[in-house]
Amino acid sequence: MAIIGEEPLNWTVDMEVNLFHAMRGHKPVGVNKNFHMLCIHEKLTQMTGKKLTSQQIWKHLSTMYDLAALHESEIVPFPNKEKDFDLPQSDFGYLMRAKDETSTILTNDEGSVKSPSRPPSAIPPGLGGEKDTPKRGKRTRNNAASPNDPVVVKRRR
């Protein structure tokens, strides 16, 4: 994003040295390149006292380095390979079959689309949308225990 009326910046040797000092510890490539650029931008504006944009810094770095090649050569800190994902049939097969049954579309003679009237009964109780939580009664003390019972006496202390 360029600022309206932004003039091309004439980079002096001192500004380039300050840029290299600002880049110390911050590599503007890889996954976190924009965060590193933020740090470089702040350090460079503090050192030079000039109002610079990060776009101007990116433009100057692209004249000195092949940023695309550096970005591609950066090692990703986590695996980023795409692969197909399948749920295990032994654990989730009944749910997948139930989903397939509900998603089948029935077509009547007129060509209009109609969905099934009732959900399949393949979903075991407790895993569906209904609430199967047991009702809990009021919590009371165990009145069957004798007040002189050693466990009750120990609890009172």
PDB file of N, CA, C and O in Angstrom, residues 9-79:
ATOM      1  N   LEU A   9      12.712   7.572  -2.104  1.00  0.00           N
ATOM      2  CA  LEU A   9      13.673   7.895  -1.059  1.00  0.00           C
ATOM      3  C   LEU A   9      15.089   7.707  -1.588  1.00  0.00           C
ATOM      4  O   LEU A   9      15.409   6.695  -2.206  1.00  0.00           O
ATOM      5  N   ASN A  10      15.927   8.687  -1.348  1.00  0.00           N
ATOM      6  CA  ASN A  10      17.326   8.595  -1.737  1.00  0.00           C
ATOM      7  C   ASN A  10      18.094   7.995  -0.557  1.00  0.00           C
ATOM      8  O   ASN A  10      18.306   8.655   0.458  1.00  0.00           O
ATOM      9  N   TRP A  11      18.480   6.733  -0.693  1.00  0.00           N
ATOM     10  CA  TRP A  11      19.170   6.039   0.386  1.00  0.00           C
ATOM     11  C   TRP A  11      20.640   6.452   0.409  1.00  0.00           C
ATOM     12  O   TRP A  11      21.365   6.250  -0.551  1.00  0.00           O
ATOM     13  N   THR A  12      21.063   7.008   1.542  1.00  0.00           N
ATOM     14  CA  THR A  12      22.472   7.354   1.721  1.00  0.00           C
ATOM     15  C   THR A  12      23.195   6.161   2.335  1.00  0.00           C
ATOM     16  O   THR A  12      22.566   5.194   2.777  1.00  0.00           O
ATOM     17  N   VAL A  13      24.505   6.262   2.375  1.00  0.00           N
ATOM     18  CA  VAL A  13      25.309   5.187   2.966  1.00  0.00           C
ATOM     19  C   VAL A  13      24.975   5.046   4.456  1.00  0.00           C
ATOM     20  O   VAL A  13      24.846   3.932   4.977  1.00  0.00           O
ATOM     21  N   ASP A  14      24.792   6.175   5.141  1.00  0.00           N
ATOM     22  CA  ASP A  14      24.455   6.124   6.572  1.00  0.00           C
ATOM     23  C   ASP A  14      23.103   5.446   6.797  1.00  0.00           C
ATOM     24  O   ASP A  14      22.935   4.690   7.755  1.00  0.00           O
ATOM     25  N   MET A  15      22.137   5.712   5.921  1.00  0.00           N
ATOM     26  CA  MET A  15      20.820   5.080   6.064  1.00  0.00           C
ATOM     27  C   MET A  15      20.914   3.573   5.822  1.00  0.00           C
ATOM     28  O   MET A  15      20.263   2.788   6.511  1.00  0.00           O
ATOM     29  N   GLU A  16      21.737   3.159   4.869  1.00  0.00           N
ATOM     30  CA  GLU A  16      21.908   1.728   4.619  1.00  0.00           C
ATOM     31  C   GLU A  16      22.595   1.040   5.791  1.00  0.00           C
ATOM     32  O   GLU A  16      22.232  -0.075   6.165  1.00  0.00           O
ATOM     33  N   VAL A  17      23.590   1.711   6.375  1.00  0.00           N
ATOM     34  CA  VAL A  17      24.259   1.142   7.554  1.00  0.00           C
ATOM     35  C   VAL A  17      23.252   1.011   8.693  1.00  0.00           C
ATOM     36  O   VAL A  17      23.205  -0.012   9.389  1.00  0.00           O
ATOM     37  N   ASN A  18      22.418   2.040   8.885  1.00  0.00           N
ATOM     38  CA  ASN A  18      21.378   1.974   9.915  1.00  0.00           C
ATOM     39  C   ASN A  18      20.374   0.861   9.615  1.00  0.00           C
ATOM     40  O   ASN A  18      19.884   0.192  10.524  1.00  0.00           O
ATOM     41  N   LEU A  19      20.087   0.649   8.336  1.00  0.00           N
ATOM     42  CA  LEU A  19      19.185  -0.444   7.955  1.00  0.00           C
ATOM     43  C   LEU A  19      19.788  -1.788   8.339  1.00  0.00           C
ATOM     44  O   LEU A  19      19.104  -2.644   8.899  1.00  0.00           O
ATOM     45  N   PHE A  20      21.068  -1.968   8.071  1.00  0.00           N
ATOM     46  CA  PHE A  20      21.722  -3.229   8.426  1.00  0.00           C
ATOM     47  C   PHE A  20      21.768  -3.423   9.946  1.00  0.00           C
ATOM     48  O   PHE A  20      21.608  -4.541  10.439  1.00  0.00           O
ATOM     49  N   HIS A  21      21.987  -2.330  10.686  1.00  0.00           N
ATOM     50  CA  HIS A  21      21.950  -2.436  12.147  1.00  0.00           C
ATOM     51  C   HIS A  21      20.542  -2.777  12.631  1.00  0.00           C
ATOM     52  O   HIS A  21      20.376  -3.553  13.572  1.00  0.00           O
ATOM     53  N   ALA A  22      19.544  -2.205  11.989  1.00  0.00           N
ATOM     54  CA  ALA A  22      18.162  -2.498  12.375  1.00  0.00           C
ATOM     55  C   ALA A  22      17.780  -3.929  12.031  1.00  0.00           C
ATOM     56  O   ALA A  22      16.950  -4.544  12.715  1.00  0.00           O
ATOM     57  N   MET A  23      18.401  -4.471  10.985  1.00  0.00           N
ATOM     58  CA  MET A  23      18.093  -5.842  10.567  1.00  0.00           C
ATOM     59  C   MET A  23      18.799  -6.886  11.420  1.00  0.00           C
ATOM     60  O   MET A  23      18.470  -8.071  11.312  1.00  0.00           O
ATOM     61  N   ARG A  24      19.734  -6.449  12.262  1.00  0.00           N
ATOM     62  CA  ARG A  24      20.452  -7.399  13.104  1.00  0.00           C
ATOM     63  C   ARG A  24      19.451  -8.116  14.015  1.00  0.00           C
ATOM     64  O   ARG A  24      18.755  -7.505  14.799  1.00  0.00           O
ATOM     65  N   GLY A  25      19.355  -9.425  13.871  1.00  0.00           N
ATOM     66  CA  GLY A  25      18.436 -10.227  14.673  1.00  0.00           C
ATOM     67  C   GLY A  25      17.044 -10.333  14.073  1.00  0.00           C
ATOM     68  O   GLY A  25      16.191 -11.022  14.610  1.00  0.00           O
ATOM     69  N   HIS A  26      16.795  -9.650  12.958  1.00  0.00           N
ATOM     70  CA  HIS A  26      15.480  -9.693  12.309  1.00  0.00           C
ATOM     71  C   HIS A  26      15.679  -9.987  10.832  1.00  0.00           C
ATOM     72  O   HIS A  26      16.251  -9.193  10.099  1.00  0.00           O
ATOM     73  N   LYS A  27      15.178 -11.151  10.413  1.00  0.00           N
ATOM     74  CA  LYS A  27      15.325 -11.578   9.029  1.00  0.00           C
ATOM     75  C   LYS A  27      13.963 -11.448   8.355  1.00  0.00           C
ATOM     76  O   LYS A  27      13.032 -12.178   8.693  1.00  0.00           O
ATOM     77  N   PRO A  28      13.820 -10.504   7.419  1.00  0.00           N
ATOM     78  CA  PRO A  28      12.496 -10.276   6.828  1.00  0.00           C
ATOM     79  C   PRO A  28      12.122 -11.287   5.751  1.00  0.00           C
ATOM     80  O   PRO A  28      11.700 -10.922   4.656  1.00  0.00           O
ATOM     81  N   VAL A  29      12.284 -12.562   6.028  1.00  0.00           N
ATOM     82  CA  VAL A  29      11.850 -13.629   5.125  1.00  0.00           C
ATOM     83  C   VAL A  29      11.210 -14.717   5.971  1.00  0.00           C
ATOM     84  O   VAL A  29      11.385 -14.762   7.184  1.00  0.00           O
ATOM     85  N   GLY A  30      10.490 -15.592   5.323  1.00  0.00           N
ATOM     86  CA  GLY A  30       9.878 -16.713   6.016  1.00  0.00           C
ATOM     87  C   GLY A  30       8.479 -16.387   6.509  1.00  0.00           C
ATOM     88  O   GLY A  30       7.843 -15.420   6.091  1.00  0.00           O
ATOM     89  N   VAL A  31       8.013 -17.205   7.418  1.00  0.00           N
ATOM     90  CA  VAL A  31       6.652 -17.108   7.911  1.00  0.00           C
ATOM     91  C   VAL A  31       6.421 -15.794   8.658  1.00  0.00           C
ATOM     92  O   VAL A  31       5.378 -15.161   8.509  1.00  0.00           O
ATOM     93  N   ASN A  32       7.385 -15.354   9.423  1.00  0.00           N
ATOM     94  CA  ASN A  32       7.221 -14.154  10.251  1.00  0.00           C
ATOM     95  C   ASN A  32       7.857 -12.914   9.643  1.00  0.00           C
ATOM     96  O   ASN A  32       8.258 -12.005  10.357  1.00  0.00           O
ATOM     97  N   LYS A  33       7.926 -12.836   8.328  1.00  0.00           N
ATOM     98  CA  LYS A  33       8.624 -11.735   7.675  1.00  0.00           C
ATOM     99  C   LYS A  33       7.991 -10.384   7.987  1.00  0.00           C
ATOM    100  O   LYS A  33       8.689  -9.391   8.159  1.00  0.00           O
ATOM    101  N   ASN A  34       6.667 -10.326   8.104  1.00  0.00           N
ATOM    102  CA  ASN A  34       6.017  -9.043   8.379  1.00  0.00           C
ATOM    103  C   ASN A  34       6.253  -8.575   9.813  1.00  0.00           C
ATOM    104  O   ASN A  34       6.368  -7.375  10.065  1.00  0.00           O
ATOM    105  N   PHE A  35       6.334  -9.511  10.750  1.00  0.00           N
ATOM    106  CA  PHE A  35       6.640  -9.131  12.130  1.00  0.00           C
ATOM    107  C   PHE A  35       8.075  -8.621  12.252  1.00  0.00           C
ATOM    108  O   PHE A  35       8.341  -7.654  12.954  1.00  0.00           O
ATOM    109  N   HIS A  36       8.973  -9.277  11.544  1.00  0.00           N
ATOM    110  CA  HIS A  36      10.357  -8.816  11.555  1.00  0.00           C
ATOM    111  C   HIS A  36      10.490  -7.449  10.880  1.00  0.00           C
ATOM    112  O   HIS A  36      11.260  -6.604  11.327  1.00  0.00           O
ATOM    113  N   MET A  37       9.709  -7.233   9.820  1.00  0.00           N
ATOM    114  CA  MET A  37       9.745  -5.936   9.148  1.00  0.00           C
ATOM    115  C   MET A  37       9.234  -4.833  10.079  1.00  0.00           C
ATOM    116  O   MET A  37       9.748  -3.718  10.060  1.00  0.00           O
ATOM    117  N   LEU A  38       8.261  -5.143  10.889  1.00  0.00           N
ATOM    118  CA  LEU A  38       7.772  -4.159  11.855  1.00  0.00           C
ATOM    119  C   LEU A  38       8.885  -3.737  12.809  1.00  0.00           C
ATOM    120  O   LEU A  38       9.071  -2.542  13.067  1.00  0.00           O
ATOM    121  N   CYS A  39       9.645  -4.697  13.297  1.00  0.00           N
ATOM    122  CA  CYS A  39      10.765  -4.381  14.194  1.00  0.00           C
ATOM    123  C   CYS A  39      11.844  -3.582  13.476  1.00  0.00           C
ATOM    124  O   CYS A  39      12.390  -2.617  14.029  1.00  0.00           O
ATOM    125  N   ILE A  40      12.152  -3.984  12.240  1.00  0.00           N
ATOM    126  CA  ILE A  40      13.157  -3.253  11.452  1.00  0.00           C
ATOM    127  C   ILE A  40      12.694  -1.825  11.214  1.00  0.00           C
ATOM    128  O   ILE A  40      13.463  -0.868  11.360  1.00  0.00           O
ATOM    129  N   HIS A  41      11.434  -1.665  10.855  1.00  0.00           N
ATOM    130  CA  HIS A  41      10.875  -0.338  10.581  1.00  0.00           C
ATOM    131  C   HIS A  41      10.966   0.570  11.805  1.00  0.00           C
ATOM    132  O   HIS A  41      11.388   1.726  11.716  1.00  0.00           O
ATOM    133  N   GLU A  42      10.584   0.032  12.977  1.00  0.00           N
ATOM    134  CA  GLU A  42      10.645   0.846  14.198  1.00  0.00           C
ATOM    135  C   GLU A  42      12.070   1.248  14.542  1.00  0.00           C
ATOM    136  O   GLU A  42      12.341   2.402  14.875  1.00  0.00           O
ATOM    137  N   LYS A  43      12.998   0.292  14.469  1.00  0.00           N
ATOM    138  CA  LYS A  43      14.394   0.601  14.788  1.00  0.00           C
ATOM    139  C   LYS A  43      14.979   1.614  13.821  1.00  0.00           C
ATOM    140  O   LYS A  43      15.681   2.545  14.222  1.00  0.00           O
ATOM    141  N   LEU A  44      14.678   1.443  12.524  1.00  0.00           N
ATOM    142  CA  LEU A  44      15.238   2.334  11.520  1.00  0.00           C
ATOM    143  C   LEU A  44      14.682   3.751  11.655  1.00  0.00           C
ATOM    144  O   LEU A  44      15.429   4.719  11.538  1.00  0.00           O
ATOM    145  N   THR A  45      13.409   3.893  11.921  1.00  0.00           N
ATOM    146  CA  THR A  45      12.846   5.239  12.085  1.00  0.00           C
ATOM    147  C   THR A  45      13.378   5.909  13.348  1.00  0.00           C
ATOM    148  O   THR A  45      13.554   7.124  13.375  1.00  0.00           O
ATOM    149  N   GLN A  46      13.666   5.134  14.389  1.00  0.00           N
ATOM    150  CA  GLN A  46      14.263   5.722  15.596  1.00  0.00           C
ATOM    151  C   GLN A  46      15.703   6.158  15.332  1.00  0.00           C
ATOM    152  O   GLN A  46      16.135   7.203  15.806  1.00  0.00           O
ATOM    153  N   MET A  47      16.456   5.349  14.582  1.00  0.00           N
ATOM    154  CA  MET A  47      17.864   5.678  14.324  1.00  0.00           C
ATOM    155  C   MET A  47      18.015   6.877  13.390  1.00  0.00           C
ATOM    156  O   MET A  47      18.875   7.724  13.613  1.00  0.00           O
ATOM    157  N   THR A  48      17.195   6.914  12.321  1.00  0.00           N
ATOM    158  CA  THR A  48      17.372   7.970  11.319  1.00  0.00           C
ATOM    159  C   THR A  48      16.582   9.220  11.658  1.00  0.00           C
ATOM    160  O   THR A  48      16.948  10.309  11.228  1.00  0.00           O
ATOM    161  N   GLY A  49      15.495   9.085  12.390  1.00  0.00           N
ATOM    162  CA  GLY A  49      14.643  10.241  12.690  1.00  0.00           C
ATOM    163  C   GLY A  49      13.774  10.645  11.518  1.00  0.00           C
ATOM    164  O   GLY A  49      13.110  11.673  11.562  1.00  0.00           O
ATOM    165  N   LYS A  50      13.757   9.849  10.446  1.00  0.00           N
ATOM    166  CA  LYS A  50      12.942  10.149   9.269  1.00  0.00           C
ATOM    167  C   LYS A  50      11.684   9.299   9.298  1.00  0.00           C
ATOM    168  O   LYS A  50      11.678   8.195   9.842  1.00  0.00           O
ATOM    169  N   LYS A  51      10.631   9.819   8.684  1.00  0.00           N
ATOM    170  CA  LYS A  51       9.396   9.058   8.560  1.00  0.00           C
ATOM    171  C   LYS A  51       9.515   8.158   7.337  1.00  0.00           C
ATOM    172  O   LYS A  51       9.436   8.616   6.208  1.00  0.00           O
ATOM    173  N   LEU A  52       9.739   6.897   7.576  1.00  0.00           N
ATOM    174  CA  LEU A  52       9.847   5.909   6.507  1.00  0.00           C
ATOM    175  C   LEU A  52       8.628   4.998   6.563  1.00  0.00           C
ATOM    176  O   LEU A  52       8.057   4.766   7.629  1.00  0.00           O
ATOM    177  N   THR A  53       8.269   4.450   5.434  1.00  0.00           N
ATOM    178  CA  THR A  53       7.222   3.437   5.423  1.00  0.00           C
ATOM    179  C   THR A  53       7.881   2.073   5.241  1.00  0.00           C
ATOM    180  O   THR A  53       9.004   1.966   4.724  1.00  0.00           O
ATOM    181  N   SER A  54       7.183   1.055   5.656  1.00  0.00           N
ATOM    182  CA  SER A  54       7.728  -0.287   5.465  1.00  0.00           C
ATOM    183  C   SER A  54       7.790  -0.625   3.982  1.00  0.00           C
ATOM    184  O   SER A  54       8.657  -1.393   3.555  1.00  0.00           O
ATOM    185  N   GLN A  55       6.896  -0.021   3.185  1.00  0.00           N
ATOM    186  CA  GLN A  55       6.941  -0.241   1.734  1.00  0.00           C
ATOM    187  C   GLN A  55       8.251   0.278   1.144  1.00  0.00           C
ATOM    188  O   GLN A  55       8.829  -0.348   0.259  1.00  0.00           O
ATOM    189  N   GLN A  56       8.725   1.414   1.620  1.00  0.00           N
ATOM    190  CA  GLN A  56      10.003   1.947   1.142  1.00  0.00           C
ATOM    191  C   GLN A  56      11.153   1.014   1.521  1.00  0.00           C
ATOM    192  O   GLN A  56      12.084   0.809   0.736  1.00  0.00           O
ATOM    193  N   ILE A  57      11.086   0.453   2.712  1.00  0.00           N
ATOM    194  CA  ILE A  57      12.141  -0.482   3.142  1.00  0.00           C
ATOM    195  C   ILE A  57      12.088  -1.755   2.296  1.00  0.00           C
ATOM    196  O   ILE A  57      13.123  -2.254   1.849  1.00  0.00           O
ATOM    197  N   TRP A  58      10.874  -2.285   2.063  1.00  0.00           N
ATOM    198  CA  TRP A  58      10.738  -3.471   1.222  1.00  0.00           C
ATOM    199  C   TRP A  58      11.304  -3.204  -0.176  1.00  0.00           C
ATOM    200  O   TRP A  58      11.992  -4.051  -0.751  1.00  0.00           O
ATOM    201  N   LYS A  59      10.980  -2.046  -0.726  1.00  0.00           N
ATOM    202  CA  LYS A  59      11.432  -1.702  -2.078  1.00  0.00           C
ATOM    203  C   LYS A  59      12.961  -1.642  -2.136  1.00  0.00           C
ATOM    204  O   LYS A  59      13.577  -2.151  -3.075  1.00  0.00           O
ATOM    205  N   HIS A  60      13.583  -1.040  -1.121  1.00  0.00           N
ATOM    206  CA  HIS A  60      15.045  -0.943  -1.117  1.00  0.00           C
ATOM    207  C   HIS A  60      15.688  -2.314  -0.918  1.00  0.00           C
ATOM    208  O   HIS A  60      16.704  -2.629  -1.563  1.00  0.00           O
ATOM    209  N   LEU A  61      15.102  -3.139  -0.042  1.00  0.00           N
ATOM    210  CA  LEU A  61      15.642  -4.491   0.154  1.00  0.00           C
ATOM    211  C   LEU A  61      15.513  -5.321  -1.113  1.00  0.00           C
ATOM    212  O   LEU A  61      16.383  -6.145  -1.405  1.00  0.00           O
ATOM    213  N   SER A  62      14.443  -5.093  -1.881  1.00  0.00           N
ATOM    214  CA  SER A  62      14.277  -5.867  -3.122  1.00  0.00           C
ATOM    215  C   SER A  62      15.291  -5.450  -4.182  1.00  0.00           C
ATOM    216  O   SER A  62      15.577  -6.230  -5.099  1.00  0.00           O
ATOM    217  N   THR A  63      15.836  -4.235  -4.069  1.00  0.00           N
ATOM    218  CA  THR A  63      16.893  -3.851  -5.008  1.00  0.00           C
ATOM    219  C   THR A  63      18.227  -4.490  -4.618  1.00  0.00           C
ATOM    220  O   THR A  63      19.089  -4.680  -5.479  1.00  0.00           O
ATOM    221  N   MET A  64      18.405  -4.802  -3.362  1.00  0.00           N
ATOM    222  CA  MET A  64      19.668  -5.377  -2.898  1.00  0.00           C
ATOM    223  C   MET A  64      19.658  -6.904  -2.895  1.00  0.00           C
ATOM    224  O   MET A  64      20.699  -7.526  -3.054  1.00  0.00           O
ATOM    225  N   TYR A  65      18.483  -7.516  -2.660  1.00  0.00           N
ATOM    226  CA  TYR A  65      18.380  -8.969  -2.513  1.00  0.00           C
ATOM    227  C   TYR A  65      17.253  -9.503  -3.380  1.00  0.00           C
ATOM    228  O   TYR A  65      16.312  -8.792  -3.713  1.00  0.00           O
ATOM    229  N   ASP A  66      17.301 -10.797  -3.668  1.00  0.00           N
ATOM    230  CA  ASP A  66      16.190 -11.496  -4.317  1.00  0.00           C
ATOM    231  C   ASP A  66      15.314 -12.046  -3.194  1.00  0.00           C
ATOM    232  O   ASP A  66      15.534 -13.159  -2.697  1.00  0.00           O
ATOM    233  N   LEU A  67      14.357 -11.247  -2.759  1.00  0.00           N
ATOM    234  CA  LEU A  67      13.546 -11.603  -1.594  1.00  0.00           C
ATOM    235  C   LEU A  67      12.696 -12.843  -1.833  1.00  0.00           C
ATOM    236  O   LEU A  67      12.478 -13.633  -0.907  1.00  0.00           O
ATOM    237  N   ALA A  68      12.214 -13.036  -3.057  1.00  0.00           N
ATOM    238  CA  ALA A  68      11.396 -14.220  -3.347  1.00  0.00           C
ATOM    239  C   ALA A  68      12.213 -15.500  -3.171  1.00  0.00           C
ATOM    240  O   ALA A  68      11.734 -16.481  -2.589  1.00  0.00           O
ATOM    241  N   ALA A  69      13.446 -15.498  -3.662  1.00  0.00           N
ATOM    242  CA  ALA A  69      14.307 -16.680  -3.523  1.00  0.00           C
ATOM    243  C   ALA A  69      14.666 -16.912  -2.058  1.00  0.00           C
ATOM    244  O   ALA A  69      14.707 -18.054  -1.590  1.00  0.00           O
ATOM    245  N   LEU A  70      14.927 -15.825  -1.315  1.00  0.00           N
ATOM    246  CA  LEU A  70      15.225 -15.975   0.113  1.00  0.00           C
ATOM    247  C   LEU A  70      14.024 -16.519   0.872  1.00  0.00           C
ATOM    248  O   LEU A  70      14.161 -17.343   1.781  1.00  0.00           O
ATOM    249  N   HIS A  71      12.835 -16.056   0.503  1.00  0.00           N
ATOM    250  CA  HIS A  71      11.615 -16.526   1.164  1.00  0.00           C
ATOM    251  C   HIS A  71      11.392 -18.016   0.901  1.00  0.00           C
ATOM    252  O   HIS A  71      11.012 -18.767   1.802  1.00  0.00           O
ATOM    253  N   GLU A  72      11.645 -18.450  -0.334  1.00  0.00           N
ATOM    254  CA  GLU A  72      11.471 -19.861  -0.687  1.00  0.00           C
ATOM    255  C   GLU A  72      12.504 -20.751  -0.004  1.00  0.00           C
ATOM    256  O   GLU A  72      12.228 -21.896   0.311  1.00  0.00           O
ATOM    257  N   SER A  73      13.705 -20.219   0.202  1.00  0.00           N
ATOM    258  CA  SER A  73      14.754 -21.041   0.807  1.00  0.00           C
ATOM    259  C   SER A  73      14.618 -21.134   2.332  1.00  0.00           C
ATOM    260  O   SER A  73      15.302 -21.937   2.955  1.00  0.00           O
ATOM    261  N   GLU A  74      13.762 -20.330   2.906  1.00  0.00           N
ATOM    262  CA  GLU A  74      13.573 -20.342   4.363  1.00  0.00           C
ATOM    263  C   GLU A  74      12.909 -21.649   4.789  1.00  0.00           C
ATOM    264  O   GLU A  74      11.944 -22.103   4.174  1.00  0.00           O
ATOM    265  N   ILE A  75      13.420 -22.245   5.838  1.00  0.00           N
ATOM    266  CA  ILE A  75      12.887 -23.505   6.352  1.00  0.00           C
ATOM    267  C   ILE A  75      11.636 -23.201   7.168  1.00  0.00           C
ATOM    268  O   ILE A  75      11.644 -22.350   8.054  1.00  0.00           O
ATOM    269  N   VAL A  76      10.560 -23.926   6.868  1.00  0.00           N
ATOM    270  CA  VAL A  76       9.307 -23.748   7.596  1.00  0.00           C
ATOM    271  C   VAL A  76       9.439 -24.460   8.936  1.00  0.00           C
ATOM    272  O   VAL A  76       9.836 -25.629   8.984  1.00  0.00           O
ATOM    273  N   PRO A  77       9.086 -23.787  10.047  1.00  0.00           N
ATOM    274  CA  PRO A  77       9.275 -24.400  11.359  1.00  0.00           C
ATOM    275  C   PRO A  77       8.284 -25.511  11.681  1.00  0.00           C
ATOM    276  O   PRO A  77       8.385 -26.152  12.708  1.00  0.00           O
ATOM    277  N   PHE A  78       7.321 -25.748  10.817  1.00  0.00           N
ATOM    278  CA  PHE A  78       6.353 -26.814  11.040  1.00  0.00           C
ATOM    279  C   PHE A  78       6.050 -27.473   9.700  1.00  0.00           C
ATOM    280  O   PHE A  78       6.160 -26.844   8.654  1.00  0.00           O
ATOM    281  N   PRO A  79       5.660 -28.742   9.708  1.00  0.00           N
ATOM    282  CA  PRO A  79       5.383 -29.418   8.437  1.00  0.00           C
ATOM    283  C   PRO A  79       4.171 -28.783   7.754  1.00  0.00           C
ATOM    284  O   PRO A  79       3.172 -28.491   8.387  1.00  0.00           O
TER     285      PRO A  79
END
